[in-house]
Amino acid sequence: MRKNKIDIISLGCSKNLVDSEHLIRQFQANGYSVEHNPSRVDGEIVVVNTCGFIRDAQEESIDMILELGRTKKEGKIKKLFVMGCLAERFMAQLIDELPEVDKFYGKFNWKEMLNDLGKSYKEDLSSERYLTTPKHYAYLKISEGCNRFCAFCAIPLITGRHKSVPMDTLLNEVKHLVSQGVKEFNVIAQDLSSYGLDLYGKMMLPELIDQMAQIEGVEWIRLHYAYPTQFPYDILPVMAKHDNVCKYLDIALQHSSDKVLNNMQRHITKAETIELIKRIRKEVPGIHIRTTLMVGFPGEGEEEFNDLVDFVEEMRFERMGAFAYSEEEGTFAAKHFDDIIPENVKADRLDKIMEIQEEISDEIQSKKVGNVYKVIIDSVDEMYYSGRTEWDSPEVDPEVLIPVENGKLEIGNFYQVEITDATPFELFGKVVE
């Protein structure tokens, strides 16, 4: 056990990661040595930043807490703290069931942790954070919470109403991160589309991104988690105008069947969804759209699922993920619908939709062979440098693999790379001058 050292373990999404990064900076400012996601915990204090979104994520968080609880009983940890979405959602139950945890903190009151350790939260560092990502890219969280209240989603129960970060605060954070060497900004929120409504009375995402794009040193801006209903169409000319705004949009559509969309309380129809996708592609030529779909939601019979299959085949999304519905306590769906679709049927539907997407991805990726793209280098191993194009978000999208024998490349630098081969989920290339 290393005294005055804190190990922080982040589970779940990149929004959680940003919270951990702010907490790390505060701990460092108070004299602690901090390690993020260590291979082996050896600090006297361990903090687990939990996810509470879906059942699998909840179970992962619980398993981690139980494992660390055993480590504490063995005398290898002095204090164990738990924060984040799971703690926010199930605080009372967790306190009763996990006495080995010294204290639970929710999604927003983690600043109290410093006071409980006899330290202080430093307001002058509130916009600073310690990057856990490679130093050339960062996530920029522009809002918290959500007002959409989709039937299946527990996020509003955890994070509360949508709350935007003031634009000046965000722009100052971007400038500070650029001064630290960050070149790529992955803009994140539970609902990008609503950014600014609570503060300025209108959707301000276009204005924010336009101003970010004009900051010297910002090489790439990528947008994650737009909402299709009341989509801020003014963002499209901004994306088309600025070379450093990636032609990429992550927008979860969930389904295509009007019946299922209505049950989900998405407030959009299939026809409106198709019109949205077509307009995005028309106004931003070459854009790669990433979406997420759900199978097995109550009301999805064979007809509705086949509608979804046809939709995927017609829309040909450049990037797509999917998951099976699982009932979440406290949601509208849990209260008003019976989760009667058998798990094996959900699994079969999930497999089918992903098999279709793999074929689509293979065709889209193959068309890139022979073309030259701007690629940022993230890492290197014994065989390959790993990089990404503007259409590839860290962690979730395909990588560009460049053989190390092609020559020495610098991590965090951009190169022009000719694509020589492709698979559905990887590109291979060589640097060209």
Short mmCIF file of C-alpha atoms in Angstrom, two decimals:
data_model
loop_
_atom_site.label_atom_id
_atom_site.label_comp_id
_atom_site.label_asym_id
_atom_site.label_seq_id
_atom_site.Cartn_x
_atom_site.Cartn_y
_atom_site.Cartn_z
CA MET A 1 0.00 0.00 0.00
CA ARG A 2 1.48 3.33 -1.10
CA LYS A 3 0.63 6.17 1.24
CA ASN A 4 -0.80 9.37 -0.16
CA LYS A 5 -1.67 7.56 -3.39
CA ILE A 6 -5.16 7.24 -4.87
CA ASP A 7 -6.21 4.77 -7.56
CA ILE A 8 -9.23 5.82 -9.60
CA ILE A 9 -11.12 3.23 -11.65
CA SER A 10 -13.55 4.57 -14.27
CA LEU A 11 -16.33 2.37 -15.63
CA GLY A 12 -18.89 3.20 -18.27
CA CYS A 13 -18.96 6.00 -20.80
CA SER A 14 -16.64 8.84 -21.75
CA LYS A 15 -18.84 11.28 -19.80
CA ASN A 16 -17.87 9.40 -16.64
CA LEU A 17 -14.26 9.58 -17.73
CA VAL A 18 -14.39 13.38 -17.86
CA ASP A 19 -15.64 13.45 -14.25
CA SER A 20 -12.74 11.22 -13.22
CA GLU A 21 -10.29 13.51 -14.98
CA HIS A 22 -11.57 16.55 -13.07
CA LEU A 23 -11.36 14.62 -9.80
CA ILE A 24 -7.80 13.50 -10.53
CA ARG A 25 -6.73 17.10 -11.11
CA GLN A 26 -8.22 18.12 -7.75
CA PHE A 27 -6.50 15.26 -5.95
CA GLN A 28 -3.18 16.18 -7.54
CA ALA A 29 -3.64 19.81 -6.50
CA ASN A 30 -4.14 18.57 -2.94
CA GLY A 31 -0.84 16.70 -2.94
CA TYR A 32 -1.93 13.17 -3.82
CA SER A 33 -0.27 10.84 -6.28
CA VAL A 34 -3.01 9.47 -8.55
CA GLU A 35 -3.15 6.57 -11.01
CA HIS A 36 -6.08 5.96 -13.34
CA ASN A 37 -7.25 2.41 -14.12
CA PRO A 38 -4.11 0.78 -12.65
CA SER A 39 -3.25 -2.79 -13.59
CA ARG A 40 -2.87 -3.43 -9.86
CA VAL A 41 -4.24 -1.24 -7.08
CA ASP A 42 -1.58 -0.19 -4.58
CA GLY A 43 -2.87 3.15 -3.33
CA GLU A 44 -4.19 3.54 0.18
CA ILE A 45 -7.41 4.96 -1.29
CA VAL A 46 -9.39 3.55 -4.22
CA VAL A 47 -12.23 5.41 -5.95
CA VAL A 48 -14.61 3.57 -8.29
CA ASN A 49 -16.55 5.76 -10.72
CA THR A 50 -19.51 3.53 -11.59
CA CYS A 51 -21.93 3.14 -14.49
CA GLY A 52 -25.63 2.52 -13.90
CA PHE A 53 -27.02 2.69 -17.44
CA ILE A 54 -27.93 -0.94 -18.21
CA ARG A 55 -27.87 -4.21 -16.32
CA ASP A 56 -24.52 -5.44 -17.68
CA ALA A 57 -22.84 -2.16 -16.72
CA GLN A 58 -24.40 -2.27 -13.27
CA GLU A 59 -23.14 -5.82 -12.75
CA GLU A 60 -19.64 -4.83 -13.88
CA SER A 61 -19.64 -2.01 -11.33
CA ILE A 62 -20.89 -4.26 -8.51
CA ASP A 63 -18.31 -6.94 -9.34
CA MET A 64 -15.53 -4.35 -9.22
CA ILE A 65 -16.72 -3.02 -5.85
CA LEU A 66 -16.93 -6.55 -4.39
CA GLU A 67 -13.44 -7.39 -5.63
CA LEU A 68 -12.02 -4.22 -4.10
CA GLY A 69 -13.96 -4.90 -0.90
CA ARG A 70 -12.11 -8.19 -0.58
CA THR A 71 -8.84 -6.37 -1.23
CA LYS A 72 -9.69 -3.93 1.56
CA LYS A 73 -10.44 -6.78 4.00
CA GLU A 74 -6.98 -8.16 3.20
CA GLY A 75 -5.50 -4.87 4.37
CA LYS A 76 -4.29 -3.77 0.93
CA ILE A 77 -6.64 -0.77 0.78
CA LYS A 78 -7.27 1.71 3.57
CA LYS A 79 -10.37 3.42 2.15
CA LEU A 80 -12.81 2.51 -0.63
CA PHE A 81 -15.03 5.20 -2.13
CA VAL A 82 -17.72 4.71 -4.79
CA MET A 83 -19.17 7.49 -6.97
CA GLY A 84 -20.98 7.93 -10.26
CA CYS A 85 -24.22 6.82 -11.89
CA LEU A 86 -24.79 3.53 -10.07
CA ALA A 87 -24.30 5.22 -6.72
CA GLU A 88 -26.59 8.08 -7.74
CA ARG A 89 -29.35 5.69 -8.75
CA PHE A 90 -29.19 3.04 -6.02
CA MET A 91 -27.56 4.88 -3.11
CA ALA A 92 -29.78 3.53 -0.30
CA GLN A 93 -29.60 -0.09 -1.46
CA LEU A 94 -25.84 0.04 -1.95
CA ILE A 95 -25.21 1.47 1.51
CA ASP A 96 -27.15 -1.43 3.02
CA GLU A 97 -25.62 -4.14 0.85
CA LEU A 98 -21.99 -3.02 0.62
CA PRO A 99 -20.79 -2.01 4.10
CA GLU A 100 -17.16 -2.47 3.00
CA VAL A 101 -17.46 0.84 1.10
CA ASP A 102 -16.42 3.77 3.29
CA LYS A 103 -18.71 6.23 1.54
CA PHE A 104 -20.88 6.52 -1.55
CA TYR A 105 -21.08 9.67 -3.64
CA GLY A 106 -23.53 10.31 -6.45
CA LYS A 107 -23.04 11.74 -9.90
CA PHE A 108 -22.65 15.33 -8.79
CA ASN A 109 -21.49 15.51 -5.17
CA TRP A 110 -18.06 13.92 -5.56
CA LYS A 111 -16.48 17.22 -4.51
CA GLU A 112 -17.45 16.25 -0.95
CA MET A 113 -14.86 13.47 -1.15
CA LEU A 114 -12.11 16.06 -0.83
CA ASN A 115 -13.70 17.55 2.28
CA ASP A 116 -14.10 14.08 3.79
CA LEU A 117 -10.35 13.57 3.35
CA GLY A 118 -9.60 16.88 5.03
CA LYS A 119 -8.79 18.59 1.74
CA SER A 120 -10.48 21.34 -0.22
CA TYR A 121 -12.00 21.68 -3.67
CA LYS A 122 -10.07 24.34 -5.59
CA GLU A 123 -12.55 26.44 -7.58
CA ASP A 124 -9.76 28.09 -9.57
CA LEU A 125 -9.01 24.66 -11.09
CA SER A 126 -12.63 23.76 -11.85
CA SER A 127 -12.07 23.85 -15.62
CA GLU A 128 -8.84 21.88 -15.46
CA ARG A 129 -8.46 18.11 -15.61
CA TYR A 130 -5.80 15.46 -15.91
CA LEU A 131 -6.16 13.72 -19.27
CA THR A 132 -6.37 9.96 -19.09
CA THR A 133 -6.56 9.73 -22.88
CA PRO A 134 -3.50 10.01 -25.12
CA LYS A 135 -2.38 13.62 -24.88
CA HIS A 136 -3.43 14.50 -28.44
CA TYR A 137 -7.18 13.98 -27.94
CA ALA A 138 -9.76 14.71 -25.28
CA TYR A 139 -13.46 14.40 -24.61
CA LEU A 140 -15.37 17.65 -24.12
CA LYS A 141 -18.59 17.24 -22.13
CA ILE A 142 -20.88 20.13 -23.01
CA SER A 143 -23.95 19.21 -20.97
CA GLU A 144 -25.29 16.80 -18.39
CA GLY A 145 -28.69 15.18 -18.03
CA CYS A 146 -31.57 14.75 -20.45
CA ASN A 147 -35.15 16.02 -20.87
CA ARG A 148 -36.24 13.44 -23.45
CA PHE A 149 -37.52 10.69 -21.12
CA CYS A 150 -37.41 7.82 -23.60
CA ALA A 151 -39.41 4.89 -22.25
CA PHE A 152 -36.45 2.53 -21.95
CA CYS A 153 -33.83 4.92 -20.58
CA ALA A 154 -32.82 5.44 -16.96
CA ILE A 155 -30.44 8.34 -17.67
CA PRO A 156 -32.89 11.11 -16.65
CA LEU A 157 -33.51 9.20 -13.41
CA ILE A 158 -29.77 9.32 -12.72
CA THR A 159 -28.57 12.63 -14.09
CA GLY A 160 -31.71 14.73 -13.88
CA ARG A 161 -32.80 17.45 -16.28
CA HIS A 162 -30.62 18.69 -19.10
CA LYS A 163 -28.05 21.26 -17.99
CA SER A 164 -25.69 22.93 -20.44
CA VAL A 165 -22.18 24.08 -19.62
CA PRO A 166 -21.84 27.81 -20.44
CA MET A 167 -20.22 28.42 -23.80
CA ASP A 168 -17.48 30.67 -22.44
CA THR A 169 -16.49 27.95 -19.97
CA LEU A 170 -16.24 25.38 -22.75
CA LEU A 171 -14.26 27.63 -25.08
CA ASN A 172 -11.80 28.44 -22.29
CA GLU A 173 -11.45 24.73 -21.57
CA VAL A 174 -10.71 24.05 -25.24
CA LYS A 175 -8.04 26.77 -25.30
CA HIS A 176 -6.46 25.37 -22.15
CA LEU A 177 -6.41 21.84 -23.57
CA VAL A 178 -4.91 23.08 -26.85
CA SER A 179 -2.13 24.68 -24.83
CA GLN A 180 -1.46 21.20 -23.37
CA GLY A 181 -1.14 19.65 -26.83
CA VAL A 182 -4.67 18.43 -27.50
CA LYS A 183 -5.51 18.47 -31.21
CA GLU A 184 -8.72 16.46 -31.39
CA PHE A 185 -11.92 17.17 -29.44
CA ASN A 186 -14.64 14.56 -29.16
CA VAL A 187 -17.68 16.56 -28.11
CA ILE A 188 -20.01 14.52 -25.90
CA ALA A 189 -23.35 14.87 -24.13
CA GLN A 190 -26.36 12.73 -23.44
CA ASP A 191 -28.22 15.01 -25.86
CA LEU A 192 -26.12 17.29 -28.07
CA SER A 193 -29.20 18.54 -29.87
CA SER A 194 -30.52 20.38 -26.81
CA TYR A 195 -27.29 22.18 -25.98
CA GLY A 196 -27.99 25.77 -24.91
CA LEU A 197 -31.77 25.59 -24.59
CA ASP A 198 -31.66 25.94 -20.80
CA LEU A 199 -29.12 28.77 -20.78
CA TYR A 200 -29.84 30.75 -23.93
CA GLY A 201 -33.40 29.81 -24.89
CA LYS A 202 -32.31 28.24 -28.18
CA MET A 203 -30.19 25.40 -29.52
CA MET A 204 -26.61 26.70 -29.50
CA LEU A 205 -24.67 23.68 -30.72
CA PRO A 206 -24.00 25.27 -34.15
CA GLU A 207 -22.63 28.43 -32.57
CA LEU A 208 -20.47 26.51 -30.09
CA ILE A 209 -18.92 24.31 -32.76
CA ASP A 210 -18.41 27.25 -35.12
CA GLN A 211 -16.46 29.12 -32.42
CA MET A 212 -14.50 26.02 -31.41
CA ALA A 213 -13.47 25.46 -35.02
CA GLN A 214 -11.91 28.92 -35.15
CA ILE A 215 -9.59 28.30 -32.18
CA GLU A 216 -6.01 27.94 -33.40
CA GLY A 217 -4.67 24.45 -32.76
CA VAL A 218 -8.03 22.65 -32.96
CA GLU A 219 -7.43 20.10 -35.71
CA TRP A 220 -10.49 17.87 -35.35
CA ILE A 221 -13.92 18.22 -33.73
CA ARG A 222 -16.20 15.19 -33.64
CA LEU A 223 -19.84 15.13 -32.49
CA HIS A 224 -21.33 12.39 -30.32
CA TYR A 225 -24.88 11.62 -29.23
CA ALA A 226 -27.20 13.95 -31.09
CA TYR A 227 -30.90 13.32 -30.69
CA PRO A 228 -33.02 12.95 -33.86
CA THR A 229 -36.16 14.74 -32.62
CA GLN A 230 -35.88 18.53 -32.98
CA PHE A 231 -32.48 18.07 -34.59
CA PRO A 232 -30.46 21.33 -34.83
CA TYR A 233 -30.17 21.51 -38.61
CA ASP A 234 -28.02 24.64 -38.41
CA ILE A 235 -25.12 22.41 -37.36
CA LEU A 236 -24.93 20.97 -40.88
CA PRO A 237 -23.61 24.10 -42.67
CA VAL A 238 -21.08 24.47 -39.84
CA MET A 239 -19.85 20.92 -40.46
CA ALA A 240 -19.71 21.52 -44.20
CA LYS A 241 -17.87 24.85 -43.82
CA HIS A 242 -15.05 23.92 -41.46
CA ASP A 243 -12.39 21.43 -42.52
CA ASN A 244 -11.57 20.72 -38.87
CA VAL A 245 -15.14 19.68 -38.02
CA CYS A 246 -15.11 15.98 -38.82
CA LYS A 247 -17.71 14.72 -41.25
CA TYR A 248 -19.02 12.42 -38.54
CA LEU A 249 -22.16 12.33 -36.45
CA ASP A 250 -23.18 9.91 -33.72
CA ILE A 251 -26.98 9.92 -33.54
CA ALA A 252 -28.85 7.10 -31.80
CA LEU A 253 -32.01 6.24 -33.74
CA GLN A 254 -33.03 3.12 -31.75
CA HIS A 255 -35.63 1.80 -34.22
CA SER A 256 -37.55 2.39 -37.45
CA SER A 257 -41.00 0.93 -36.81
CA ASP A 258 -43.54 3.62 -36.02
CA LYS A 259 -45.19 1.30 -33.50
CA VAL A 260 -41.95 0.66 -31.63
CA LEU A 261 -40.84 4.31 -31.85
CA ASN A 262 -44.17 5.32 -30.32
CA ASN A 263 -43.80 2.76 -27.53
CA MET A 264 -40.28 4.07 -26.92
CA GLN A 265 -41.65 7.62 -26.69
CA ARG A 266 -39.14 8.87 -29.24
CA HIS A 267 -41.54 11.48 -30.72
CA ILE A 268 -40.43 10.81 -34.28
CA THR A 269 -41.69 8.67 -37.15
CA LYS A 270 -39.87 6.43 -39.62
CA ALA A 271 -40.58 8.87 -42.46
CA GLU A 272 -39.18 11.77 -40.44
CA THR A 273 -36.11 9.72 -39.55
CA ILE A 274 -35.40 8.87 -43.19
CA GLU A 275 -35.88 12.52 -44.17
CA LEU A 276 -33.39 13.52 -41.44
CA ILE A 277 -30.73 11.05 -42.59
CA LYS A 278 -31.10 12.06 -46.23
CA ARG A 279 -30.82 15.76 -45.39
CA ILE A 280 -27.71 15.21 -43.27
CA ARG A 281 -26.03 13.31 -46.10
CA LYS A 282 -27.07 15.90 -48.68
CA GLU A 283 -25.80 18.91 -46.72
CA VAL A 284 -22.59 17.24 -45.51
CA PRO A 285 -21.29 15.14 -48.40
CA GLY A 286 -19.09 12.25 -47.33
CA ILE A 287 -20.36 12.23 -43.75
CA HIS A 288 -20.17 9.01 -41.77
CA ILE A 289 -23.19 8.48 -39.55
CA ARG A 290 -22.88 6.30 -36.47
CA THR A 291 -26.09 5.09 -34.94
CA THR A 292 -27.30 2.71 -32.25
CA LEU A 293 -30.33 0.46 -32.61
CA MET A 294 -32.29 -1.61 -30.11
CA VAL A 295 -33.93 -4.97 -30.71
CA GLY A 296 -36.48 -6.70 -28.53
CA PHE A 297 -38.29 -3.67 -27.15
CA PRO A 298 -41.90 -4.42 -26.09
CA GLY A 299 -44.15 -4.36 -29.13
CA GLU A 300 -41.45 -5.53 -31.54
CA GLY A 301 -43.01 -8.49 -33.32
CA GLU A 302 -41.66 -10.12 -36.47
CA GLU A 303 -43.23 -7.43 -38.63
CA GLU A 304 -41.60 -4.63 -36.66
CA PHE A 305 -38.24 -6.38 -36.61
CA ASN A 306 -38.37 -6.96 -40.37
CA ASP A 307 -39.10 -3.25 -40.74
CA LEU A 308 -35.87 -2.57 -38.84
CA VAL A 309 -33.95 -4.99 -41.06
CA ASP A 310 -35.24 -3.26 -44.18
CA PHE A 311 -34.34 0.12 -42.67
CA VAL A 312 -30.74 -0.93 -41.99
CA GLU A 313 -30.38 -2.31 -45.51
CA GLU A 314 -31.82 0.87 -47.03
CA MET A 315 -29.96 3.44 -44.92
CA ARG A 316 -26.57 1.69 -45.07
CA PHE A 317 -25.08 3.34 -42.01
CA GLU A 318 -21.32 3.75 -42.10
CA ARG A 319 -21.14 2.91 -38.40
CA MET A 320 -23.75 1.03 -36.39
CA GLY A 321 -24.03 -0.68 -33.04
CA ALA A 322 -27.00 -2.52 -31.58
CA PHE A 323 -28.10 -4.03 -28.30
CA ALA A 324 -30.99 -6.02 -26.90
CA TYR A 325 -33.56 -4.38 -24.66
CA SER A 326 -33.28 -5.03 -20.96
CA GLU A 327 -35.86 -3.70 -18.54
CA GLU A 328 -34.57 -0.94 -16.28
CA GLU A 329 -36.16 -0.30 -12.91
CA GLY A 330 -38.13 2.93 -12.65
CA THR A 331 -38.42 3.62 -16.39
CA PHE A 332 -41.72 4.16 -18.21
CA ALA A 333 -41.25 0.88 -20.06
CA ALA A 334 -40.74 -1.06 -16.83
CA LYS A 335 -43.94 0.40 -15.41
CA HIS A 336 -46.15 0.08 -18.48
CA PHE A 337 -44.87 -2.78 -20.66
CA ASP A 338 -44.23 -6.45 -20.01
CA ASP A 339 -40.79 -7.61 -21.14
CA ILE A 340 -42.15 -10.78 -22.74
CA ILE A 341 -39.87 -11.26 -25.76
CA PRO A 342 -37.68 -14.31 -24.96
CA GLU A 343 -33.98 -13.60 -24.49
CA ASN A 344 -33.04 -16.11 -27.20
CA VAL A 345 -35.29 -14.28 -29.68
CA LYS A 346 -33.62 -10.97 -28.77
CA ALA A 347 -30.20 -12.58 -29.23
CA ASP A 348 -31.14 -14.00 -32.64
CA ARG A 349 -32.44 -10.62 -33.79
CA LEU A 350 -29.31 -8.90 -32.54
CA ASP A 351 -27.10 -11.38 -34.39
CA LYS A 352 -29.06 -10.92 -37.61
CA ILE A 353 -28.95 -7.13 -37.55
CA MET A 354 -25.21 -7.11 -36.85
CA GLU A 355 -24.52 -9.65 -39.60
CA ILE A 356 -26.28 -7.37 -42.07
CA GLN A 357 -24.28 -4.39 -40.80
CA GLU A 358 -21.01 -6.30 -41.12
CA GLU A 359 -21.71 -6.84 -44.83
CA ILE A 360 -22.55 -3.15 -45.26
CA SER A 361 -19.41 -2.11 -43.38
CA ASP A 362 -17.30 -4.42 -45.51
CA GLU A 363 -18.58 -2.80 -48.71
CA ILE A 364 -18.11 0.74 -47.38
CA GLN A 365 -14.61 0.04 -46.06
CA SER A 366 -13.53 -1.70 -49.27
CA LYS A 367 -14.33 1.41 -51.30
CA LYS A 368 -11.62 3.27 -49.36
CA VAL A 369 -8.83 1.08 -50.75
CA GLY A 370 -6.57 3.15 -52.98
CA ASN A 371 -7.63 6.47 -51.47
CA VAL A 372 -5.45 8.74 -49.31
CA TYR A 373 -6.77 10.07 -46.00
CA LYS A 374 -5.56 12.24 -43.14
CA VAL A 375 -4.81 9.92 -40.22
CA ILE A 376 -3.86 10.64 -36.62
CA ILE A 377 -1.57 8.12 -34.90
CA ASP A 378 -2.73 6.87 -31.49
CA SER A 379 -0.36 4.06 -30.55
CA VAL A 380 2.17 1.49 -31.71
CA ASP A 381 2.91 -2.17 -30.99
CA GLU A 382 5.44 -4.62 -32.40
CA MET A 383 3.73 -4.86 -35.77
CA TYR A 384 1.58 -1.79 -36.42
CA TYR A 385 1.00 1.86 -35.76
CA SER A 386 -2.69 2.36 -34.97
CA GLY A 387 -4.41 5.48 -36.23
CA ARG A 388 -7.78 6.87 -37.16
CA THR A 389 -9.41 8.91 -39.93
CA GLU A 390 -11.87 11.72 -39.26
CA TRP A 391 -14.62 9.09 -39.48
CA ASP A 392 -13.28 7.06 -36.57
CA SER A 393 -13.97 7.92 -32.96
CA PRO A 394 -11.59 6.50 -30.32
CA GLU A 395 -12.47 3.14 -28.79
CA VAL A 396 -15.59 2.43 -30.88
CA ASP A 397 -14.70 2.79 -34.57
CA PRO A 398 -12.29 1.09 -37.00
CA GLU A 399 -8.57 1.77 -36.83
CA VAL A 400 -6.04 2.33 -39.58
CA LEU A 401 -3.11 -0.08 -39.18
CA ILE A 402 0.25 0.93 -40.66
CA PRO A 403 3.14 -1.59 -40.59
CA VAL A 404 6.03 -0.38 -38.44
CA GLU A 405 8.50 -1.22 -41.21
CA ASN A 406 7.03 1.69 -43.20
CA GLY A 407 9.12 4.03 -41.02
CA LYS A 408 9.02 5.85 -37.72
CA LEU A 409 5.84 7.80 -36.97
CA GLU A 410 5.14 10.15 -34.08
CA ILE A 411 2.23 9.43 -31.76
CA GLY A 412 -0.29 12.28 -31.97
CA ASN A 413 0.84 13.49 -35.38
CA PHE A 414 -1.20 13.52 -38.58
CA TYR A 415 -0.07 11.74 -41.75
CA GLN A 416 -1.40 11.22 -45.24
CA VAL A 417 -2.08 7.51 -45.53
CA GLU A 418 -2.98 5.48 -48.61
CA ILE A 419 -5.38 2.63 -47.82
CA THR A 420 -4.03 -0.66 -49.16
CA ASP A 421 -6.52 -3.16 -47.71
CA ALA A 422 -9.73 -3.26 -45.72
CA THR A 423 -11.85 -5.46 -43.48
CA PRO A 424 -15.28 -4.55 -42.07
CA PHE A 425 -13.66 -3.14 -38.95
CA GLU A 426 -10.08 -2.23 -39.92
CA LEU A 427 -8.17 -0.43 -42.62
CA PHE A 428 -4.55 -1.06 -43.58
CA GLY A 429 -2.37 1.60 -45.12
CA LYS A 430 1.00 3.16 -45.82
CA VAL A 431 2.21 6.70 -45.31
CA VAL A 432 2.64 8.72 -48.48
CA GLU A 433 4.35 12.08 -48.92
#
